[in-house]
Coordinates of C-alpha atoms in Angstrom, one line a residue:
Chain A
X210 CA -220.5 -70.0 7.5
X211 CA -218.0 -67.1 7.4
X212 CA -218.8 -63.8 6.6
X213 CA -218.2 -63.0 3.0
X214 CA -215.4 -60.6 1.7
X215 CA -215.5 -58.0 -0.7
X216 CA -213.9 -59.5 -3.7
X217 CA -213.8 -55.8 -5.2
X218 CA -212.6 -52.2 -3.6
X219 CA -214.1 -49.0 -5.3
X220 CA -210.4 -47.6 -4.5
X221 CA -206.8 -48.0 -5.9
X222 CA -203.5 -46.3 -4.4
X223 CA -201.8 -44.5 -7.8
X224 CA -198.9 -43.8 -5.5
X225 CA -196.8 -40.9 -5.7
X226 CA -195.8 -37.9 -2.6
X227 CA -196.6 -34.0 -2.1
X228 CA -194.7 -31.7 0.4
X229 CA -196.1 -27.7 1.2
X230 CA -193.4 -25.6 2.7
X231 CA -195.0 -22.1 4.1
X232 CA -192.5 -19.0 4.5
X233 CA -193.0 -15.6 5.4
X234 CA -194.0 -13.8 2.0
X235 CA -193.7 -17.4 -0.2
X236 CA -195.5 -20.8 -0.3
X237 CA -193.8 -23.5 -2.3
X238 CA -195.9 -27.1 -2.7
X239 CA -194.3 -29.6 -4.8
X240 CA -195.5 -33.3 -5.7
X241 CA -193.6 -35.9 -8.0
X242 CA -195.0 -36.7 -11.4
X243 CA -195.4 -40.5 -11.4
X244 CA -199.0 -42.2 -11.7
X245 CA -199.0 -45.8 -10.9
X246 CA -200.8 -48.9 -10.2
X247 CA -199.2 -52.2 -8.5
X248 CA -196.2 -53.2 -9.5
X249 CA -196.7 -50.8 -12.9
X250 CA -196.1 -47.3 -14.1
X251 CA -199.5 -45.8 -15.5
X252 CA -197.9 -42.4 -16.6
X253 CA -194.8 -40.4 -16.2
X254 CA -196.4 -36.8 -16.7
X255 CA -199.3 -36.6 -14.5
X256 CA -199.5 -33.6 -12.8
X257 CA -201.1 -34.0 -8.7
X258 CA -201.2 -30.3 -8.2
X259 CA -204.5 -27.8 -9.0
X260 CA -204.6 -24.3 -8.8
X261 CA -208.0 -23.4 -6.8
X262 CA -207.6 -19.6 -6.4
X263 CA -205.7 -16.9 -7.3
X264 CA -203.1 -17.3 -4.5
X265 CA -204.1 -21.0 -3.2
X266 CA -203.5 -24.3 -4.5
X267 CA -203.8 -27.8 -3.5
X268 CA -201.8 -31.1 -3.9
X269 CA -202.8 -34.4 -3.8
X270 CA -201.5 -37.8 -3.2
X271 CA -203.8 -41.2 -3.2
X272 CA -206.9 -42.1 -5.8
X273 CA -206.9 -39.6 -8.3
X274 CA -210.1 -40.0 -9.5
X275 CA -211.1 -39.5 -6.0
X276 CA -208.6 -36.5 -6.1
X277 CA -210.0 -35.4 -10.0
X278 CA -214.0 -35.5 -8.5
X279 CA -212.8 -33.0 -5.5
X280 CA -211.2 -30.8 -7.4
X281 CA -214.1 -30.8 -9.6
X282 CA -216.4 -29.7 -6.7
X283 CA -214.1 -27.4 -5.5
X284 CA -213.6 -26.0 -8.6
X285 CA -217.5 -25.4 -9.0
X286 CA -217.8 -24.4 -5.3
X287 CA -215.0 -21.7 -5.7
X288 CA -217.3 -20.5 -8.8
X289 CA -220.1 -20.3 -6.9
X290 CA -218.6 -18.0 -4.2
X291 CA -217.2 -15.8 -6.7
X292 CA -220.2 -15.2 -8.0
X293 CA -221.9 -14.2 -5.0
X294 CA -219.3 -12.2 -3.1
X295 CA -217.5 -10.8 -6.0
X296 CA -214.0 -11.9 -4.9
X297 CA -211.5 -14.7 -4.9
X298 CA -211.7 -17.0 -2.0
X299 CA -209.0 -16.7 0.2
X300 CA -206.5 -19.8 1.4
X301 CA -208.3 -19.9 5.1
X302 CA -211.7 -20.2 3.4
X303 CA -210.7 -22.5 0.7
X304 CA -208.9 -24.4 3.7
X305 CA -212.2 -25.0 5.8
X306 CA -214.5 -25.3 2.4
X307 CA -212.1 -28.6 1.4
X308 CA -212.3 -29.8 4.8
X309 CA -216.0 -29.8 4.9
X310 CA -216.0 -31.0 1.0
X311 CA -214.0 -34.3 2.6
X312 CA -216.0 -34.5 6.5
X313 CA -219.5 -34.7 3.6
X314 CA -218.1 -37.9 2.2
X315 CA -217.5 -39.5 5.6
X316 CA -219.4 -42.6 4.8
X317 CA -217.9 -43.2 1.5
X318 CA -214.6 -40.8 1.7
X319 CA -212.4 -39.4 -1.2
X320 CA -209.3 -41.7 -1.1
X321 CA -207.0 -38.2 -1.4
X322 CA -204.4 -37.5 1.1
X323 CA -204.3 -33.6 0.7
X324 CA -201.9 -30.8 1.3
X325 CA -203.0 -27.0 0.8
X326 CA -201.1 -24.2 0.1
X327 CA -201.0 -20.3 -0.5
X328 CA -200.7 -17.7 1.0
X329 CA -203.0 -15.4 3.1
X330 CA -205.7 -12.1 2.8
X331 CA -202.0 -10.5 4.6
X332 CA -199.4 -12.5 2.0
X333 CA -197.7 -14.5 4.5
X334 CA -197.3 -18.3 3.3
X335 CA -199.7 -20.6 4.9
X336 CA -199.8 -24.4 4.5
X337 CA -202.9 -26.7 5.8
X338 CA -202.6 -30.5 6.0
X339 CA -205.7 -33.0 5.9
X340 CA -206.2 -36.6 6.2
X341 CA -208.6 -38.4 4.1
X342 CA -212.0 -37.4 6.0
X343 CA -211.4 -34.0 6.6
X344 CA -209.4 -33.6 9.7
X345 CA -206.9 -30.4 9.0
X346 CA -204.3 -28.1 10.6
X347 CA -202.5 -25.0 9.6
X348 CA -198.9 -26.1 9.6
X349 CA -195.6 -24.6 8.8
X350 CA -195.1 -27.5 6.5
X351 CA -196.0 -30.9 5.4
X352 CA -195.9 -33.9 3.3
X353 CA -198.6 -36.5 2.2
X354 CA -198.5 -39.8 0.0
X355 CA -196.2 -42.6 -0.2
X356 CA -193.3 -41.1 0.9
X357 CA -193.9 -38.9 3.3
X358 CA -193.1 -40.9 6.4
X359 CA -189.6 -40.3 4.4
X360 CA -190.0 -37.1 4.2
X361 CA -191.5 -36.1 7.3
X362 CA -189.0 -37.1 9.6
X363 CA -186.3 -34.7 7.5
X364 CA -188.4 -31.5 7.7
X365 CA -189.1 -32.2 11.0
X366 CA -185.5 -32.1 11.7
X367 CA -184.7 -28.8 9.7
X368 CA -187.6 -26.7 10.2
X369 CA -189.7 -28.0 13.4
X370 CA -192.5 -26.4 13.2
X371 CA -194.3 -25.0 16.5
X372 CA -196.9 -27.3 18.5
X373 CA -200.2 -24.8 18.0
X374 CA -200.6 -26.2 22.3
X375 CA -197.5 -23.6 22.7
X376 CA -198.4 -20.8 24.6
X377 CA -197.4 -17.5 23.7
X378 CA -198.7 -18.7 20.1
X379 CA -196.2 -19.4 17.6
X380 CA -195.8 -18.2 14.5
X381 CA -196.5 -21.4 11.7
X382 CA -193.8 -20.4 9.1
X383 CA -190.7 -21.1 8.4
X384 CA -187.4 -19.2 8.7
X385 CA -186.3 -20.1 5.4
X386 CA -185.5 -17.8 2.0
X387 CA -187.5 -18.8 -1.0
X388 CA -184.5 -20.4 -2.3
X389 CA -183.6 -22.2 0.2
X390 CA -187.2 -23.7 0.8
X391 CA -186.8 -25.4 -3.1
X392 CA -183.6 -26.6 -2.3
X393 CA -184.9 -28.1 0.6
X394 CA -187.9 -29.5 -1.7
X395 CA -185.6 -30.7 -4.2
X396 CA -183.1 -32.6 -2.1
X397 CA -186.5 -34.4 -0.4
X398 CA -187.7 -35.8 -3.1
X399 CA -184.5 -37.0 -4.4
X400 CA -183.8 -38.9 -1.2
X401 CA -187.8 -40.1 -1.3
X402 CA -187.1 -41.3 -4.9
X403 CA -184.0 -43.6 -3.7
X404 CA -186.3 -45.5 -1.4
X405 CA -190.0 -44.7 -2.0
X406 CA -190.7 -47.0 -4.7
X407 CA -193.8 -44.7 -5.9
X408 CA -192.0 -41.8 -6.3
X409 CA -190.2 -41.1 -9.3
X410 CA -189.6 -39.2 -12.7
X411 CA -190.3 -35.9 -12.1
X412 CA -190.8 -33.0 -9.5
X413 CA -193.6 -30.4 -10.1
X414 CA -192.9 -27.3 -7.8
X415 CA -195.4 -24.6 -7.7
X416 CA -194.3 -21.4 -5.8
X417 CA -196.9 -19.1 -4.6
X418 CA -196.0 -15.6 -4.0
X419 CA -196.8 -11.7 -4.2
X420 CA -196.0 -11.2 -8.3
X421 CA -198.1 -14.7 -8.6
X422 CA -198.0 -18.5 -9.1
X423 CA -194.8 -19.8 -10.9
X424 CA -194.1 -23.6 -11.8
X425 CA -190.9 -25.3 -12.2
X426 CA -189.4 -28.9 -12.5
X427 CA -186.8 -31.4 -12.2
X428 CA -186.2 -34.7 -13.3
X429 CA -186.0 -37.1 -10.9
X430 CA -184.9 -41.4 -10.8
X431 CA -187.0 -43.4 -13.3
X432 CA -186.5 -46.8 -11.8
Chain Q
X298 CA -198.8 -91.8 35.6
X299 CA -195.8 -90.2 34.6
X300 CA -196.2 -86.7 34.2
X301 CA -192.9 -86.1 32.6
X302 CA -192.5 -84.4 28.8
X303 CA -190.3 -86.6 27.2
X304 CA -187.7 -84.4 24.9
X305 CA -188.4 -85.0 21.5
X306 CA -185.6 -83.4 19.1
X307 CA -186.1 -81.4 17.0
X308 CA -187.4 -82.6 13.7
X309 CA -186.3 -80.8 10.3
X310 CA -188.3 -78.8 8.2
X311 CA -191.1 -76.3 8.8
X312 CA -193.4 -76.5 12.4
X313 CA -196.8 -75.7 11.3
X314 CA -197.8 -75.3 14.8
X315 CA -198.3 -71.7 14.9
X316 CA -200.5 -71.6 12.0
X317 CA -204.4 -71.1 13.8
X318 CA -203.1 -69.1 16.4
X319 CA -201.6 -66.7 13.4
X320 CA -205.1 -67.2 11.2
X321 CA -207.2 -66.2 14.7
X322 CA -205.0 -63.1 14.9
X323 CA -204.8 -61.9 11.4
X324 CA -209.0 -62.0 11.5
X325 CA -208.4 -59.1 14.8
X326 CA -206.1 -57.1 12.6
X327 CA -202.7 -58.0 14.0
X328 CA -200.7 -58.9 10.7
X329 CA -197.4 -60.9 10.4
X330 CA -193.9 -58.9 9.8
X331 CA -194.1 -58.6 5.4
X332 CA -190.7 -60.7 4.3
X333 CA -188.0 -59.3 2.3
X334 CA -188.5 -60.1 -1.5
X335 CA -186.6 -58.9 -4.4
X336 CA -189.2 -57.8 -6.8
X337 CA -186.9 -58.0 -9.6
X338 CA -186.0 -58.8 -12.7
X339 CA -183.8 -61.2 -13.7
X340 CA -183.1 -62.6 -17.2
X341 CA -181.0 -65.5 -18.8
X342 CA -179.7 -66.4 -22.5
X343 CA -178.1 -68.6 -24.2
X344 CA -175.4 -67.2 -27.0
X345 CA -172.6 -68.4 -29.6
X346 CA -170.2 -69.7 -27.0
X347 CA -172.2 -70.0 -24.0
X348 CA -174.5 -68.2 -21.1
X349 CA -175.0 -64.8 -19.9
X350 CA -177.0 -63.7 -16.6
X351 CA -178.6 -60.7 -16.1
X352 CA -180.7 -59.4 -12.9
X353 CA -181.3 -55.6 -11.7
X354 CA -180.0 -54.6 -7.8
X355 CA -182.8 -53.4 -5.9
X356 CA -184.4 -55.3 -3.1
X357 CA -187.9 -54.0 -1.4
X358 CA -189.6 -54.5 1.9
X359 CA -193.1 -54.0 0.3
X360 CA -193.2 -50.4 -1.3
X361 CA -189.6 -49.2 0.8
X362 CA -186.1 -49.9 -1.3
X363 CA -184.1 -51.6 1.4
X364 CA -180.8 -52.3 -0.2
X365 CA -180.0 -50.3 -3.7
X366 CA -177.4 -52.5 -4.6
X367 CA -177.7 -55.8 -3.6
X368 CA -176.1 -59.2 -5.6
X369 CA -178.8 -61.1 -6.8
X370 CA -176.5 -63.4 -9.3
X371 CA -175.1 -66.3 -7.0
X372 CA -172.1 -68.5 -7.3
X373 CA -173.1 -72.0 -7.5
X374 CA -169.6 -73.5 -9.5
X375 CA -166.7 -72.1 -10.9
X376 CA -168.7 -72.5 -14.1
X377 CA -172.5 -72.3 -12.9
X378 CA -174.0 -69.3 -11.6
X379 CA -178.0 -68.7 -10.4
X380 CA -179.8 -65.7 -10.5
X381 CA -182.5 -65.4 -7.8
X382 CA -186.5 -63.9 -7.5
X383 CA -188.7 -64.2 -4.8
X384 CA -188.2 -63.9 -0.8
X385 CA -184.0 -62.6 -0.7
X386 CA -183.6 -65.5 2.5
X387 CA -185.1 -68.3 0.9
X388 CA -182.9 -67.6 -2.5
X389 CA -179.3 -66.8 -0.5
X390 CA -180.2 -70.0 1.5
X391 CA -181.2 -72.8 -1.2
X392 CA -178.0 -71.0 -3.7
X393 CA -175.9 -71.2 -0.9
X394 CA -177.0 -75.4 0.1
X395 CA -176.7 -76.4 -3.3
X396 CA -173.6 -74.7 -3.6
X397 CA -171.5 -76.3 -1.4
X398 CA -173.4 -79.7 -2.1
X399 CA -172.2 -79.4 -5.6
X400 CA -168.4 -78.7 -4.0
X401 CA -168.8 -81.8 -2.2
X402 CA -170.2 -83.9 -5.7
X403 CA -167.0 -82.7 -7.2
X404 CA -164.9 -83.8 -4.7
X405 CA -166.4 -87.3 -4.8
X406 CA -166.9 -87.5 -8.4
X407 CA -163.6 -85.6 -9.2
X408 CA -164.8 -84.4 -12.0
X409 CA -167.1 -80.4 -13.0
X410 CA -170.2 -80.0 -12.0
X411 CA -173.1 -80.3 -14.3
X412 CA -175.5 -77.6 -14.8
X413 CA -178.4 -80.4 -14.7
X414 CA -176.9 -81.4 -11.2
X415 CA -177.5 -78.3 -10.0
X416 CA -181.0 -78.0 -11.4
X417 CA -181.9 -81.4 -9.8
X418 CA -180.7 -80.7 -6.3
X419 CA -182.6 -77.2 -6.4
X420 CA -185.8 -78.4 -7.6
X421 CA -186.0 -82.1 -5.3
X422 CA -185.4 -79.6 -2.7
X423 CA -187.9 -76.8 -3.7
X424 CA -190.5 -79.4 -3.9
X425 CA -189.8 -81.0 -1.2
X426 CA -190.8 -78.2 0.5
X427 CA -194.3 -77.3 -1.8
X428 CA -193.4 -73.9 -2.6
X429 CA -193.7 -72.8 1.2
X430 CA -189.3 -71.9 0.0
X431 CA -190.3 -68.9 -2.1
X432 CA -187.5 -68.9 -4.7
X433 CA -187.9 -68.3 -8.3
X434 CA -184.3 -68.8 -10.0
X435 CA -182.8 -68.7 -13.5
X436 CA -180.1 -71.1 -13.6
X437 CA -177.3 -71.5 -16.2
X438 CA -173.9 -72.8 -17.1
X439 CA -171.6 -74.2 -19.2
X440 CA -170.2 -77.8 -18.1
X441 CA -169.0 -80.7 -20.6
X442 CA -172.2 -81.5 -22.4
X443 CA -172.6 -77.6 -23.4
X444 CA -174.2 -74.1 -22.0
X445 CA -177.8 -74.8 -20.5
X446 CA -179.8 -72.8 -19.0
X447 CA -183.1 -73.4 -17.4
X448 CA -185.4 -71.6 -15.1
X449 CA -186.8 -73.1 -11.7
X450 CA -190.6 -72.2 -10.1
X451 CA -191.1 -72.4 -6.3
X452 CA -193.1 -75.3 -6.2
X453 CA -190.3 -77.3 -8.3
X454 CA -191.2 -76.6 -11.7
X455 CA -188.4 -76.7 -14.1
X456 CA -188.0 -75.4 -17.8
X457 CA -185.3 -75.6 -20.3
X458 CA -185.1 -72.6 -22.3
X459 CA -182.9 -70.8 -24.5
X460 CA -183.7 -67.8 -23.2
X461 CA -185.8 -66.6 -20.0
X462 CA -186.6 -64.2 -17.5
X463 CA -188.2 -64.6 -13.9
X464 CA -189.6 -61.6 -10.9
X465 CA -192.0 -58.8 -11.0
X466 CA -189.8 -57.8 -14.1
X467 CA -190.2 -60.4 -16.5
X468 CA -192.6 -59.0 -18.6
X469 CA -191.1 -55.9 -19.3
X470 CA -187.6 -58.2 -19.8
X471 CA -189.7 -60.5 -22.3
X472 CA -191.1 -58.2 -24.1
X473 CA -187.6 -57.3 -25.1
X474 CA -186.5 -60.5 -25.3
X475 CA -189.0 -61.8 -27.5
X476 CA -188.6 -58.8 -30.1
X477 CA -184.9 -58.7 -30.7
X478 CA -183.5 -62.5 -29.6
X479 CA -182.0 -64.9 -32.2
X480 CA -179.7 -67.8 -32.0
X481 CA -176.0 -67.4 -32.5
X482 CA -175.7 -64.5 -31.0
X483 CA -172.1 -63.0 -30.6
X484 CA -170.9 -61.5 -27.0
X485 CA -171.3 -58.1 -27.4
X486 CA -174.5 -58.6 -28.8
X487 CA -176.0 -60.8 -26.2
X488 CA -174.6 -58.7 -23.2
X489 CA -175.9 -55.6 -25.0
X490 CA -179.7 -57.4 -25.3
X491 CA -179.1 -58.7 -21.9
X492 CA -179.1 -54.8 -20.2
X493 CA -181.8 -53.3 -22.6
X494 CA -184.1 -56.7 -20.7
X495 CA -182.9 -55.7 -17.0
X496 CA -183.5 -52.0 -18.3
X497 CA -186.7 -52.3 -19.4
X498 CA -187.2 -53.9 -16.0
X499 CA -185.6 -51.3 -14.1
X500 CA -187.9 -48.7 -15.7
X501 CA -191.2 -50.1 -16.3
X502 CA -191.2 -52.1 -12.7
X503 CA -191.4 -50.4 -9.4
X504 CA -190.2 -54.0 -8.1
X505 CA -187.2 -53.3 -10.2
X506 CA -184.7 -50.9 -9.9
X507 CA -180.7 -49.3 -9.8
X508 CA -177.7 -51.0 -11.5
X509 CA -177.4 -53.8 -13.9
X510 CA -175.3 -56.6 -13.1
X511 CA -174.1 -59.1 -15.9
X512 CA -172.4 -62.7 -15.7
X513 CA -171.1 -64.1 -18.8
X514 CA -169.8 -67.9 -18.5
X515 CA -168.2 -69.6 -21.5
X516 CA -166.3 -73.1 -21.9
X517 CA -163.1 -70.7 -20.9
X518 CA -164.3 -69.4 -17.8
X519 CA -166.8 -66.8 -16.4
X520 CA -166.7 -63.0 -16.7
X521 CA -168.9 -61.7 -13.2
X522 CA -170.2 -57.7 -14.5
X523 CA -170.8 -56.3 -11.4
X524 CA -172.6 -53.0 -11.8
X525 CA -172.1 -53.1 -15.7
X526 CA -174.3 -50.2 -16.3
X527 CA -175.5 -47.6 -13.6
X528 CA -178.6 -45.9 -15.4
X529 CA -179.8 -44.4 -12.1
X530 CA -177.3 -41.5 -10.8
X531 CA -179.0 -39.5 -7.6
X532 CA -180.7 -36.9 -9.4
X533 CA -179.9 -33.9 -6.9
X534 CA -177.4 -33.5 -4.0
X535 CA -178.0 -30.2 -2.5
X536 CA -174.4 -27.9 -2.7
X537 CA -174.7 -26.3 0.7
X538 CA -175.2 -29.2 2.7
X539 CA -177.2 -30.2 5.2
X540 CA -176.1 -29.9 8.9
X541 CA -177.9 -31.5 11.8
X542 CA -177.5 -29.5 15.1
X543 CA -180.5 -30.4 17.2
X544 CA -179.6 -33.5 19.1
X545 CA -181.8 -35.6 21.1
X546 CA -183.1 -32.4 23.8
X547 CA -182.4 -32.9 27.5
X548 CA -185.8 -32.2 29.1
X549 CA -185.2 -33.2 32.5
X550 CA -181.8 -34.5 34.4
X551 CA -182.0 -36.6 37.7
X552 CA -179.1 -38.6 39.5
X553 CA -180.0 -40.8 42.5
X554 CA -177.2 -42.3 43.7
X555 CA -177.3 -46.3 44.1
X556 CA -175.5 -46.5 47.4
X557 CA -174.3 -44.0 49.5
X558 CA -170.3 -43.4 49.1
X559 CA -168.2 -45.1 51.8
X560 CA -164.4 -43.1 52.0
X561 CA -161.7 -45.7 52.8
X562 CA -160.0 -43.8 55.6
X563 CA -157.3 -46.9 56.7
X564 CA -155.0 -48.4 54.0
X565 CA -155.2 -52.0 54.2
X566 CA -153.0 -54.5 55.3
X567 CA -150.2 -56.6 52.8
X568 CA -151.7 -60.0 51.9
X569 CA -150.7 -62.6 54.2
X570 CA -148.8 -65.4 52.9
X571 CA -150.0 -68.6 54.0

């Protein structure tokens, strides 16, 4: 008698990649538009990024109705604070309030594969990566999703970032110029879209900086 | 008793030998190398004065694009072409077989090859093999008795069809199909329906993707459209550039010399001639 299987998963992969790029006075986070399921397209328009704060905002790659429920909490969380403290919660506190949000779910996780960005109580652009349980970083940059182990290896190559075991410490952030950073963005997602099956029709770029939050897109393969 | 292994040759076909030892390691997690298929869509009709193929050009290795343009529309006779779904290896390989079985049939017979030859040799084989070949193919051509075209499953199913689509894609391409296909269609009309299937395809599958390749064979000949319509341009190519100036870093450098160098101080003698 062989143990049984599960012959149903509470999870489903809707595809799709993010990518956070931190700079000195700027943070720019970007994710493609494309929801889908298997072999098929559920939605070309679907939008994987949410504004949490003022100056912070998260992406999301994986189950989004995993990813919908934690922003949700956050969301409600972020209230909460605001409330009591009479302030906006800053990208460091929002950072270590998702990754306990996640590390509370250990037993039953949120199938979201999230990248955080903003920028700082001093303005300088920060960018915090987690995996699905909580585990999370403060990066100069990152990617998450389906095609991020094709994007990944690109950044890596133009703006290695620090190892934080470096001693003297390292600044996280990149050398880059705003513009430069979503040219960057846009050129990696078009090469993710040639071969990353998942990622497709659009690209949602969010930039983060002093005068505020500004959006922007670009169409991208639809094959 | 002998304790010698007599040397069997090698027989034909699959060895299943290898099968419990790859069931016993798939239960501790180790998983077999995914195969190459073409998640695709490919698409066949028959119009006024013949055939015409259609099939997208992107192959995957699960959810990774590994070639953007490859040829999925193979050459089986000068007037019968295959389209092919399924694992790329297994459809180059049986195309390829029956192809050249069907030059040698014309060289005996003396005669053109039949599109029902081809379909016979393809499916004896394919069942032969009990779907373990995983090929899914759309097969037509014109020969003397008139254009056919038929589809072929990889267990060794055949249909004959006036119109038909196979791969990840074939919804999306019957959809189409069924809404807009009527006999006695003209050329430009049956090429034109032919790339709005393969489109719908390319768009609405993520098994699907890139160009659109047409083949269009008639009693006069065959008309092979490769790329016909390119609906999927790179959306953005950065206009600076990219350069790429950290190489490989040297973290350490250490020469140990193999043997120690021995100077030749004398010349040596001529050769000696014997």
């Amino acid at each position: 008698m062989v143990k049984q299987q599960a012959n149903w998963s509470p999870y489903d992969n809707n595809g799709g990649s993010c990518v956070a790029i931190a700079g000195a006075d700027y943070c720019v986070i970007a994710a493609d538009t494309r929801m889908s399921t298997g072999y098929n397209i559920l939605t070309r328009e679907y939008s994987k990024i949410c504004k949490l704060a003022d100056k912070c905002v998260m992406a999301s790659s994986g189950f989004q109705a995993d990813v919908k429920a934690l922003q949700k909490q956050l969301a409600a969380r972020h209230l909460i604070y605001q409330h009591q403290h009479n302030k906006q919660m800053s990208c460091p506190a929002m950072a270590q309030l998702l990754s306990n949000t996640l590390y509370y779910k250990r037993f039953f996780p949120y199938y979201s594969f999230n990248v955080l960005g903003g920028l700082d109580n001093e303005g300088k652009g920060c960018v915090f990566t987690y995996d699905a349980v909580g585990s999370y970083e403060k990066v100069g940059y990152s990617s998450q999703g389906s095609g991020s182990t094709l994007i990944t290896p690109f950044l890596d190559n133009q703006l290695k970032s620090p190892s934080p075991l470096l001693l003297p410490v390292q600044d996280a952030v990149t050398p880059l110029v705003e513009a430069e950073a979503i040219d960057l963005v846009k050129t990696v997602f078009a090469s993710a879209s040639e071969r990353d099956i998942y990622t497709g029709d659009k690209i949602e770029i969010v930039v983060v900086n002093a005068t505020g939050i500004r959006r922007e897109y670009m169409e991208l393969r639809k094959d | 008793m002998s304790k010698s292994v007599i040397e069997m040759p090698p027989k034909g076909g699959f060895s299943f030998d290898l099968c419990k030892r790859n069931e016993m390691l798939a239960k501790k997690g180790v998983n077999p190398p995914s195969f190459r298929k073409t998640g695709t869509t490919i698409v066949g009709l028959i119009f006024q004065d013949g055939v015409i193929l259609g099939a997208d050009t992107r192959a995957t290795e699960g959810p990774i694009v590994c070639d953007k343009n490859c040829e999925k529309i193979h050459y089986m006779a000068p007037n019968i072409y295959c389209c092919g779904a399924g694992t790329a290896a297994d459809t180059e390989a049986v195309t390829d077989m029956v192809s050249t079985q069907l030059q040698l049939h014309r060289y005996h017979t003396g005669r053109e090859s039949r599109v029902v030859t081809a379909l016979t040799l393809l499916k004896r084989h394919l069942f032969n093999y009990q779907g373990y070949v995983s090929a899914a193919l759309v097969l037509g051509g014109v020969d003397v008795t008139g254009p056919h075209l038929h589809t072929i499953y990889p267990h060794g199913s055949t249909d004959t069809l006036p119109f038909a689509t196979m791969g990840s894609g074939s919804l999306a391409a019957m959809a189409v199909f069924e809404s807009k296909y009527k006999e006695g269609l003209t050329r430009d009309e049956g090429i034109k329906l032919v790339a709005e299937a393969i489109c719908s395809g390319i768009f609405n599958d993520l098994g699907s993707g890139s160009n659109v390749d047409i083949c269009v064979i008639t009693k006069g000949g065959k008309e092979y459209l490769r790329n016909h319509l390119q609906p999927n341009p790179r959306t953005y190519t950065s206009s600076k550039g990219y350069s790429f100036p950290k190489k490989t870093e040297v973290l350490l450098t250490k020469i140990t010399p193999l043997k120690d160098k021995v100077e030749i101080i004398e010349e040596g003698d001529a050769m000696e001639e014997e």
